[in-house]
PDB file of C-alpha atoms in Angstrom:
ATOM      1  CA  UNK A  24      46.092  61.502  64.493  1.00  0.00           C
ATOM      2  CA  UNK A  25      42.607  61.059  62.958  1.00  0.00           C
ATOM      3  CA  UNK A  26      41.230  59.691  66.227  1.00  0.00           C
ATOM      4  CA  UNK A  27      42.696  62.580  68.192  1.00  0.00           C
ATOM      5  CA  UNK A  28      41.113  65.065  65.822  1.00  0.00           C
ATOM      6  CA  UNK A  29      37.797  63.210  66.211  1.00  0.00           C
ATOM      7  CA  UNK A  30      38.067  63.593  69.981  1.00  0.00           C
ATOM      8  CA  UNK A  31      38.543  67.325  69.527  1.00  0.00           C
ATOM      9  CA  UNK A  32      36.155  68.032  66.656  1.00  0.00           C
ATOM     10  CA  UNK A  33      32.977  66.335  67.880  1.00  0.00           C
ATOM     11  CA  UNK A  34      32.815  68.036  71.299  1.00  0.00           C
ATOM     12  CA  UNK A  35      33.659  71.373  69.703  1.00  0.00           C
ATOM     13  CA  UNK A  36      30.971  70.799  67.086  1.00  0.00           C
ATOM     14  CA  UNK A  37      28.353  69.981  69.706  1.00  0.00           C
ATOM     15  CA  UNK A  38      29.308  73.064  71.692  1.00  0.00           C
ATOM     16  CA  UNK A  39      29.255  75.372  68.671  1.00  0.00           C
ATOM     17  CA  UNK A  40      25.888  74.018  67.518  1.00  0.00           C
ATOM     18  CA  UNK A  41      24.385  74.407  70.985  1.00  0.00           C
ATOM     19  CA  UNK A  42      25.679  77.955  71.423  1.00  0.00           C
ATOM     20  CA  UNK A  43      24.925  79.227  67.923  1.00  0.00           C
ATOM     21  CA  UNK A  44      21.271  78.168  67.883  1.00  0.00           C
ATOM     22  CA  UNK A  45      18.725  80.946  68.234  1.00  0.00           C
ATOM     23  CA  UNK A  46      17.509  81.328  71.768  1.00  0.00           C
ATOM     24  CA  UNK A  47      14.183  79.880  72.781  1.00  0.00           C
ATOM     25  CA  UNK A  48      12.357  76.584  72.528  1.00  0.00           C
ATOM     26  CA  UNK A  49      14.245  75.155  69.493  1.00  0.00           C
ATOM     27  CA  UNK A  50      17.521  75.330  71.407  1.00  0.00           C
ATOM     28  CA  UNK A  51      16.005  73.598  74.418  1.00  0.00           C
ATOM     29  CA  UNK A  52      14.518  70.860  72.218  1.00  0.00           C
ATOM     30  CA  UNK A  53      17.897  70.319  70.566  1.00  0.00           C
ATOM     31  CA  UNK A  54      19.531  70.107  73.998  1.00  0.00           C
ATOM     32  CA  UNK A  55      16.989  67.524  75.085  1.00  0.00           C
ATOM     33  CA  UNK A  56      17.492  65.447  71.924  1.00  0.00           C
ATOM     34  CA  UNK A  57      21.253  65.592  72.382  1.00  0.00           C
ATOM     35  CA  UNK A  58      20.822  64.500  76.000  1.00  0.00           C
ATOM     36  CA  UNK A  59      18.871  61.433  74.909  1.00  0.00           C
ATOM     37  CA  UNK A  60      21.616  60.500  72.452  1.00  0.00           C
ATOM     38  CA  UNK A  61      24.275  60.935  75.130  1.00  0.00           C
ATOM     39  CA  UNK A  62      22.326  58.798  77.592  1.00  0.00           C
ATOM     40  CA  UNK A  63      22.036  56.081  74.939  1.00  0.00           C
ATOM     41  CA  UNK A  64      25.778  56.241  74.296  1.00  0.00           C
ATOM     42  CA  UNK A  65      26.558  56.031  78.027  1.00  0.00           C
ATOM     43  CA  UNK A  66      24.247  53.011  78.309  1.00  0.00           C
ATOM     44  CA  UNK A  67      26.012  51.479  75.316  1.00  0.00           C
ATOM     45  CA  UNK A  68      29.333  51.982  77.068  1.00  0.00           C
ATOM     46  CA  UNK A  69      27.966  50.402  80.232  1.00  0.00           C
ATOM     47  CA  UNK A  70      26.588  47.410  78.353  1.00  0.00           C
ATOM     48  CA  UNK A  71      29.727  47.144  76.255  1.00  0.00           C
ATOM     49  CA  UNK A  72      28.146  47.457  72.820  1.00  0.00           C
ATOM     50  CA  UNK A  73      30.027  50.502  71.513  1.00  0.00           C
ATOM     51  CA  UNK A  74      32.347  50.038  68.528  1.00  0.00           C
ATOM     52  CA  UNK A  75      36.052  50.159  69.381  1.00  0.00           C
ATOM     53  CA  UNK A  76      37.657  53.588  69.217  1.00  0.00           C
ATOM     54  CA  UNK A  77      41.247  52.379  69.492  1.00  0.00           C
ATOM     55  CA  UNK A  78      43.355  49.441  68.355  1.00  0.00           C
ATOM     56  CA  UNK A  79      44.422  48.497  71.856  1.00  0.00           C
ATOM     57  CA  UNK A  80      41.695  46.268  73.366  1.00  0.00           C
ATOM     58  CA  UNK A  81      42.824  47.026  76.918  1.00  0.00           C
ATOM     59  CA  UNK A  82      42.157  50.781  76.571  1.00  0.00           C
ATOM     60  CA  UNK A  83      38.916  50.685  74.585  1.00  0.00           C
ATOM     61  CA  UNK A  84      36.623  51.321  77.548  1.00  0.00           C
ATOM     62  CA  UNK A  85      38.850  54.078  78.905  1.00  0.00           C
ATOM     63  CA  UNK A  86      39.088  55.864  75.557  1.00  0.00           C
ATOM     64  CA  UNK A  87      35.347  55.577  74.937  1.00  0.00           C
ATOM     65  CA  UNK A  88      34.647  56.854  78.449  1.00  0.00           C
ATOM     66  CA  UNK A  89      36.895  59.882  77.987  1.00  0.00           C
ATOM     67  CA  UNK A  90      35.332  60.604  74.618  1.00  0.00           C
ATOM     68  CA  UNK A  91      31.815  60.414  76.054  1.00  0.00           C
ATOM     69  CA  UNK A  92      32.900  62.525  78.994  1.00  0.00           C
ATOM     70  CA  UNK A  93      34.141  65.254  76.666  1.00  0.00           C
ATOM     71  CA  UNK A  94      30.908  65.053  74.623  1.00  0.00           C
ATOM     72  CA  UNK A  95      28.852  65.297  77.805  1.00  0.00           C
ATOM     73  CA  UNK A  96      30.889  68.253  79.011  1.00  0.00           C
ATOM     74  CA  UNK A  97      30.397  70.064  75.698  1.00  0.00           C
ATOM     75  CA  UNK A  98      26.660  69.376  75.803  1.00  0.00           C
ATOM     76  CA  UNK A  99      26.358  70.518  79.413  1.00  0.00           C
ATOM     77  CA  UNK A 100      28.216  73.772  78.900  1.00  0.00           C
ATOM     78  CA  UNK A 101      26.439  74.512  75.612  1.00  0.00           C
ATOM     79  CA  UNK A 102      22.965  73.906  77.025  1.00  0.00           C
ATOM     80  CA  UNK A 103      23.773  75.816  80.208  1.00  0.00           C
ATOM     81  CA  UNK A 104      24.914  78.770  78.144  1.00  0.00           C
ATOM     82  CA  UNK A 105      21.691  78.574  76.124  1.00  0.00           C
ATOM     83  CA  UNK A 106      19.699  78.814  79.348  1.00  0.00           C
ATOM     84  CA  UNK A 107      21.886  81.721  80.398  1.00  0.00           C
ATOM     85  CA  UNK A 108      21.262  83.360  77.038  1.00  0.00           C
ATOM     86  CA  UNK A 109      17.511  83.213  77.594  1.00  0.00           C
ATOM     87  CA  UNK A 110      18.030  85.156  80.850  1.00  0.00           C
ATOM     88  CA  UNK A 111      20.229  87.862  79.307  1.00  0.00           C
ATOM     89  CA  UNK A 112      18.542  91.281  79.308  1.00  0.00           C
ATOM     90  CA  UNK A 113      17.554  92.717  75.942  1.00  0.00           C
ATOM     91  CA  UNK A 114      19.544  95.890  76.511  1.00  0.00           C
ATOM     92  CA  UNK A 115      22.893  94.030  76.523  1.00  0.00           C
ATOM     93  CA  UNK A 116      25.015  94.737  73.449  1.00  0.00           C
ATOM     94  CA  UNK A 117      24.937  92.209  70.613  1.00  0.00           C
ATOM     95  CA  UNK A 118      28.674  91.498  70.910  1.00  0.00           C
ATOM     96  CA  UNK A 119      28.311  90.239  74.499  1.00  0.00           C
ATOM     97  CA  UNK A 120      26.966  86.799  73.576  1.00  0.00           C
ATOM     98  CA  UNK A 121      29.814  85.795  71.204  1.00  0.00           C
ATOM     99  CA  UNK A 122      32.316  86.973  73.799  1.00  0.00           C
ATOM    100  CA  UNK A 123      30.700  84.785  76.472  1.00  0.00           C
ATOM    101  CA  UNK A 124      30.594  81.800  74.083  1.00  0.00           C
ATOM    102  CA  UNK A 125      34.245  82.171  73.035  1.00  0.00           C
ATOM    103  CA  UNK A 126      35.388  82.555  76.645  1.00  0.00           C
ATOM    104  CA  UNK A 127      33.575  79.402  77.696  1.00  0.00           C
ATOM    105  CA  UNK A 128      34.928  77.550  74.644  1.00  0.00           C
ATOM    106  CA  UNK A 129      38.498  78.437  75.596  1.00  0.00           C
ATOM    107  CA  UNK A 130      37.898  77.421  79.203  1.00  0.00           C
ATOM    108  CA  UNK A 131      36.464  73.977  78.508  1.00  0.00           C
ATOM    109  CA  UNK A 132      38.726  73.409  75.505  1.00  0.00           C
ATOM    110  CA  UNK A 133      41.691  73.441  77.837  1.00  0.00           C
ATOM    111  CA  UNK A 134      39.989  70.814  80.031  1.00  0.00           C
ATOM    112  CA  UNK A 135      39.305  68.544  77.058  1.00  0.00           C
ATOM    113  CA  UNK A 136      42.900  68.866  75.860  1.00  0.00           C
ATOM    114  CA  UNK A 137      44.089  67.866  79.321  1.00  0.00           C
ATOM    115  CA  UNK A 138      41.807  64.800  79.323  1.00  0.00           C
ATOM    116  CA  UNK A 139      43.122  63.650  75.956  1.00  0.00           C
TER     117      UNK A 139
END
């Protein structure tokens, strides 16, 4: 159970942090820094130097790949929504952004649950 909650909490945390940042250059810098970390983790998976995420040695690469895939999906959707947020007109109501963020969270949350 703790590993399953880790698979759900970390992508959700990345998404929430990416979406809740104020719009502008800080959000884009955070997205770029997160992208560098994800690229390093994918290279670590390719090289085979990631710590094991499961007790079964046969499924370690598969589990790590699915976990990194869900992290990458959360980063991609969060940073894409930040770019969308920068394009939103100023006359939109203030409640529109949380509604967009919650809708996207529900949509990709279902995908992550299916992967796990």
